[in-house]
Amino acid sequence: MIGYLAATLTTASFLPQAILTIKTKDTESLSLGMYSMFTLGVFCWLIYGFYLADKAIIFANAITLVLAASILFFKIYNVLFKNG
Amino acid sequence: MIGYLAATLTTASFLPQAILTIKTKDTESLSLGMYSMFTLGVFCWLIYGFYLADKAIIFANAITLVLAASILFFKIYNVLFKNG
């Protein structure tokens, strides 16, 4: 029960961040290092979920991957073309 | 193996973000909703770890909690006293 709550909160938390980033396109105070490592980490979690054939791990990390990758995309775009 | 790599990456990723936030004190593009939900979620993960008596879950989430809570602290401070 507390495990499901924990998983829901940590997964869903990236939704308001992704919405804010897509809306404002501002990524200046976001860390490129964080989003690079985090996106790669979530991708590893997804592979691990497939390996365990655990639907909860696959589901939670598939959602987080889309959100984290969107944020990372804007960060990289801004670093390359807008100086941050 | 891929599970440990995943856990290390997603946990460690908050370190560069915490360093950036503490150094610059800039939190304008960070989402308050994200860090509120995420910090609460990590706290739930920590309780879940104690419930399962799983040292890996306890260890990873104790570190992440300190990092996420530091970032959240700066965000709340800036929202209250510096308009974002």
Tab-separated table of C-alpha atoms in Angstrom:
chain	number	residue	atom	x	y	z
A	1	MET	CA	0.000	0.000	0.000
A	2	ILE	CA	2.678	2.546	1.036
A	3	GLY	CA	4.766	1.112	-1.808
A	4	TYR	CA	2.060	1.920	-4.381
A	5	LEU	CA	1.651	5.407	-2.918
A	6	ALA	CA	5.414	5.910	-3.103
A	7	ALA	CA	5.592	4.709	-6.715
A	8	THR	CA	2.608	6.838	-7.766
A	9	LEU	CA	4.026	9.988	-6.167
A	10	THR	CA	7.560	9.665	-7.536
A	11	THR	CA	6.266	8.789	-11.030
A	12	ALA	CA	3.496	11.410	-11.172
A	13	SER	CA	5.772	14.142	-9.805
A	14	PHE	CA	7.481	14.486	-13.190
A	15	LEU	CA	4.173	15.486	-14.799
A	16	PRO	CA	4.029	19.048	-13.316
A	17	GLN	CA	7.730	19.499	-14.159
A	18	ALA	CA	7.207	18.360	-17.758
A	19	ILE	CA	4.140	20.626	-18.122
A	20	LEU	CA	6.060	23.610	-16.699
A	21	THR	CA	9.057	22.963	-18.968
A	22	ILE	CA	6.964	22.469	-22.126
A	23	LYS	CA	4.879	25.566	-21.346
A	24	THR	CA	7.687	27.969	-20.420
A	25	LYS	CA	10.512	26.277	-22.377
A	26	ASP	CA	12.702	27.624	-19.544
A	27	THR	CA	15.287	25.096	-18.371
A	28	GLU	CA	17.922	27.385	-16.904
A	29	SER	CA	17.768	26.024	-13.347
A	30	LEU	CA	17.413	22.409	-14.505
A	31	SER	CA	20.587	20.329	-14.359
A	32	LEU	CA	21.648	18.701	-17.637
A	33	GLY	CA	23.617	16.137	-15.606
A	34	MET	CA	20.547	15.230	-13.616
A	35	TYR	CA	18.240	14.742	-16.594
A	36	SER	CA	20.861	12.824	-18.575
A	37	MET	CA	21.530	10.408	-15.712
A	38	PHE	CA	17.903	10.203	-14.669
A	39	THR	CA	16.589	9.471	-18.188
A	40	LEU	CA	19.247	6.796	-18.693
A	41	GLY	CA	18.437	5.371	-15.239
A	42	VAL	CA	14.722	5.193	-15.961
A	43	PHE	CA	15.524	3.468	-19.263
A	44	CYS	CA	17.527	0.881	-17.273
A	45	TRP	CA	14.558	0.474	-14.878
A	46	LEU	CA	12.356	-0.194	-17.907
A	47	ILE	CA	14.712	-2.901	-19.202
A	48	TYR	CA	14.807	-4.362	-15.682
A	49	GLY	CA	10.989	-4.374	-15.622
A	50	PHE	CA	10.880	-6.312	-18.896
A	51	TYR	CA	13.528	-8.703	-17.538
A	52	LEU	CA	11.391	-9.345	-14.424
A	53	ALA	CA	8.190	-9.217	-16.527
A	54	ASP	CA	6.852	-6.898	-13.802
A	55	LYS	CA	3.983	-4.840	-15.197
A	56	ALA	CA	4.117	-2.217	-12.398
A	57	ILE	CA	7.815	-1.461	-12.996
A	58	ILE	CA	7.286	-1.378	-16.780
A	59	PHE	CA	4.216	0.874	-16.528
A	60	ALA	CA	5.646	3.382	-14.017
A	61	ASN	CA	8.970	3.688	-15.824
A	62	ALA	CA	7.475	3.915	-19.317
A	63	ILE	CA	5.500	6.985	-18.161
A	64	THR	CA	8.484	8.501	-16.338
A	65	LEU	CA	10.713	7.899	-19.368
A	66	VAL	CA	8.426	9.909	-21.656
A	67	LEU	CA	8.241	12.775	-19.124
A	68	ALA	CA	11.958	12.819	-18.276
A	69	ALA	CA	12.972	12.525	-21.942
A	70	SER	CA	10.723	15.485	-22.857
A	71	ILE	CA	12.357	17.632	-20.161
A	72	LEU	CA	15.827	16.475	-21.283
A	73	PHE	CA	14.967	17.317	-24.898
A	74	PHE	CA	14.150	20.948	-23.989
A	75	LYS	CA	17.270	21.202	-21.808
A	76	ILE	CA	19.553	19.940	-24.593
A	77	TYR	CA	17.833	22.181	-27.144
A	78	ASN	CA	18.353	25.220	-24.893
A	79	VAL	CA	21.969	24.307	-24.121
A	80	LEU	CA	22.709	23.938	-27.847
A	81	PHE	CA	20.772	26.898	-29.217
A	82	LYS	CA	19.910	29.257	-26.358
A	83	ASN	CA	22.841	29.164	-23.943
A	84	GLY	CA	21.163	27.237	-21.122
B	1	MET	CA	22.882	-6.005	-12.399
B	2	ILE	CA	20.816	-3.707	-14.640
B	3	GLY	CA	18.631	-3.114	-11.564
B	4	TYR	CA	21.599	-1.827	-9.544
B	5	LEU	CA	22.717	0.348	-12.445
B	6	ALA	CA	19.174	1.743	-12.726
B	7	ALA	CA	18.938	2.464	-8.987
B	8	THR	CA	22.405	4.077	-8.888
B	9	LEU	CA	21.657	6.331	-11.879
B	10	THR	CA	18.226	7.524	-10.729
B	11	THR	CA	19.473	8.124	-7.166
B	12	ALA	CA	22.774	9.786	-8.102
B	13	SER	CA	21.110	11.984	-10.737
B	14	PHE	CA	19.735	14.276	-8.021
B	15	LEU	CA	23.273	15.134	-6.900
B	16	PRO	CA	24.148	17.409	-9.879
B	17	GLN	CA	20.710	19.060	-9.565
B	18	ALA	CA	21.176	19.670	-5.824
B	19	ILE	CA	24.697	21.059	-6.395
B	20	LEU	CA	23.444	23.372	-9.171
B	21	THR	CA	20.521	24.576	-7.045
B	22	ILE	CA	22.621	25.164	-3.912
B	23	LYS	CA	25.307	26.949	-5.944
B	24	THR	CA	23.086	29.203	-8.045
B	25	LYS	CA	20.061	29.354	-5.706
B	26	ASP	CA	18.081	29.665	-8.950
B	27	THR	CA	14.922	27.549	-8.950
B	28	GLU	CA	12.795	29.416	-11.471
B	29	SER	CA	12.423	26.544	-13.937
B	30	LEU	CA	11.991	23.924	-11.196
B	31	SER	CA	8.417	22.823	-10.531
B	32	LEU	CA	7.208	23.238	-6.935
B	33	GLY	CA	4.579	20.544	-7.613
B	34	MET	CA	7.250	18.126	-8.762
B	35	TYR	CA	9.547	18.586	-5.783
B	36	SER	CA	6.669	18.493	-3.274
B	37	MET	CA	5.293	15.242	-4.694
B	38	PHE	CA	8.706	13.744	-5.296
B	39	THR	CA	10.036	14.464	-1.792
B	40	LEU	CA	6.862	13.044	-0.230
B	41	GLY	CA	7.102	10.027	-2.545
B	42	VAL	CA	10.720	9.358	-1.612
B	43	PHE	CA	9.748	9.625	2.066
B	44	CYS	CA	7.090	6.936	1.413
B	45	TRP	CA	9.727	4.792	-0.323
B	46	LEU	CA	11.899	5.139	2.778
B	47	ILE	CA	9.052	3.985	5.058
B	48	TYR	CA	8.413	1.105	2.642
B	49	GLY	CA	12.102	0.195	2.822
B	50	PHE	CA	11.961	0.060	6.626
B	51	TYR	CA	8.751	-2.005	6.396
B	52	LEU	CA	10.498	-4.501	4.093
B	53	ALA	CA	13.748	-4.148	6.072
B	54	ASP	CA	15.442	-3.777	2.650
B	55	LYS	CA	18.780	-2.022	3.076
B	56	ALA	CA	19.096	-1.102	-0.620
B	57	ILE	CA	15.714	0.688	-0.669
B	58	ILE	CA	16.481	2.426	2.647
B	59	PHE	CA	19.960	3.508	1.541
B	60	ALA	CA	19.002	4.788	-1.936
B	61	ASN	CA	15.956	6.670	-0.682
B	62	ALA	CA	17.659	8.178	2.361
B	63	ILE	CA	20.214	9.784	0.014
B	64	THR	CA	17.572	10.893	-2.491
B	65	LEU	CA	15.441	12.325	0.330
B	66	VAL	CA	18.265	14.590	1.534
B	67	LEU	CA	18.961	15.795	-2.036
B	68	ALA	CA	15.301	16.292	-3.030
B	69	ALA	CA	14.466	18.007	0.280
B	70	SER	CA	17.392	20.440	-0.180
B	71	ILE	CA	16.151	21.377	-3.658
B	72	LEU	CA	12.570	21.706	-2.337
B	73	PHE	CA	13.805	23.951	0.492
B	74	PHE	CA	15.385	26.414	-1.969
B	75	LYS	CA	12.290	26.321	-4.198
B	76	ILE	CA	9.937	27.084	-1.286
B	77	TYR	CA	12.284	29.813	-0.005
B	78	ASN	CA	12.351	31.446	-3.446
B	79	VAL	CA	8.583	31.145	-3.907
B	80	LEU	CA	7.989	32.759	-0.519
B	81	PHE	CA	10.635	35.470	-0.598
B	82	LYS	CA	11.838	35.928	-4.184
B	83	ASN	CA	8.836	35.355	-6.449
B	84	GLY	CA	9.859	31.969	-7.887
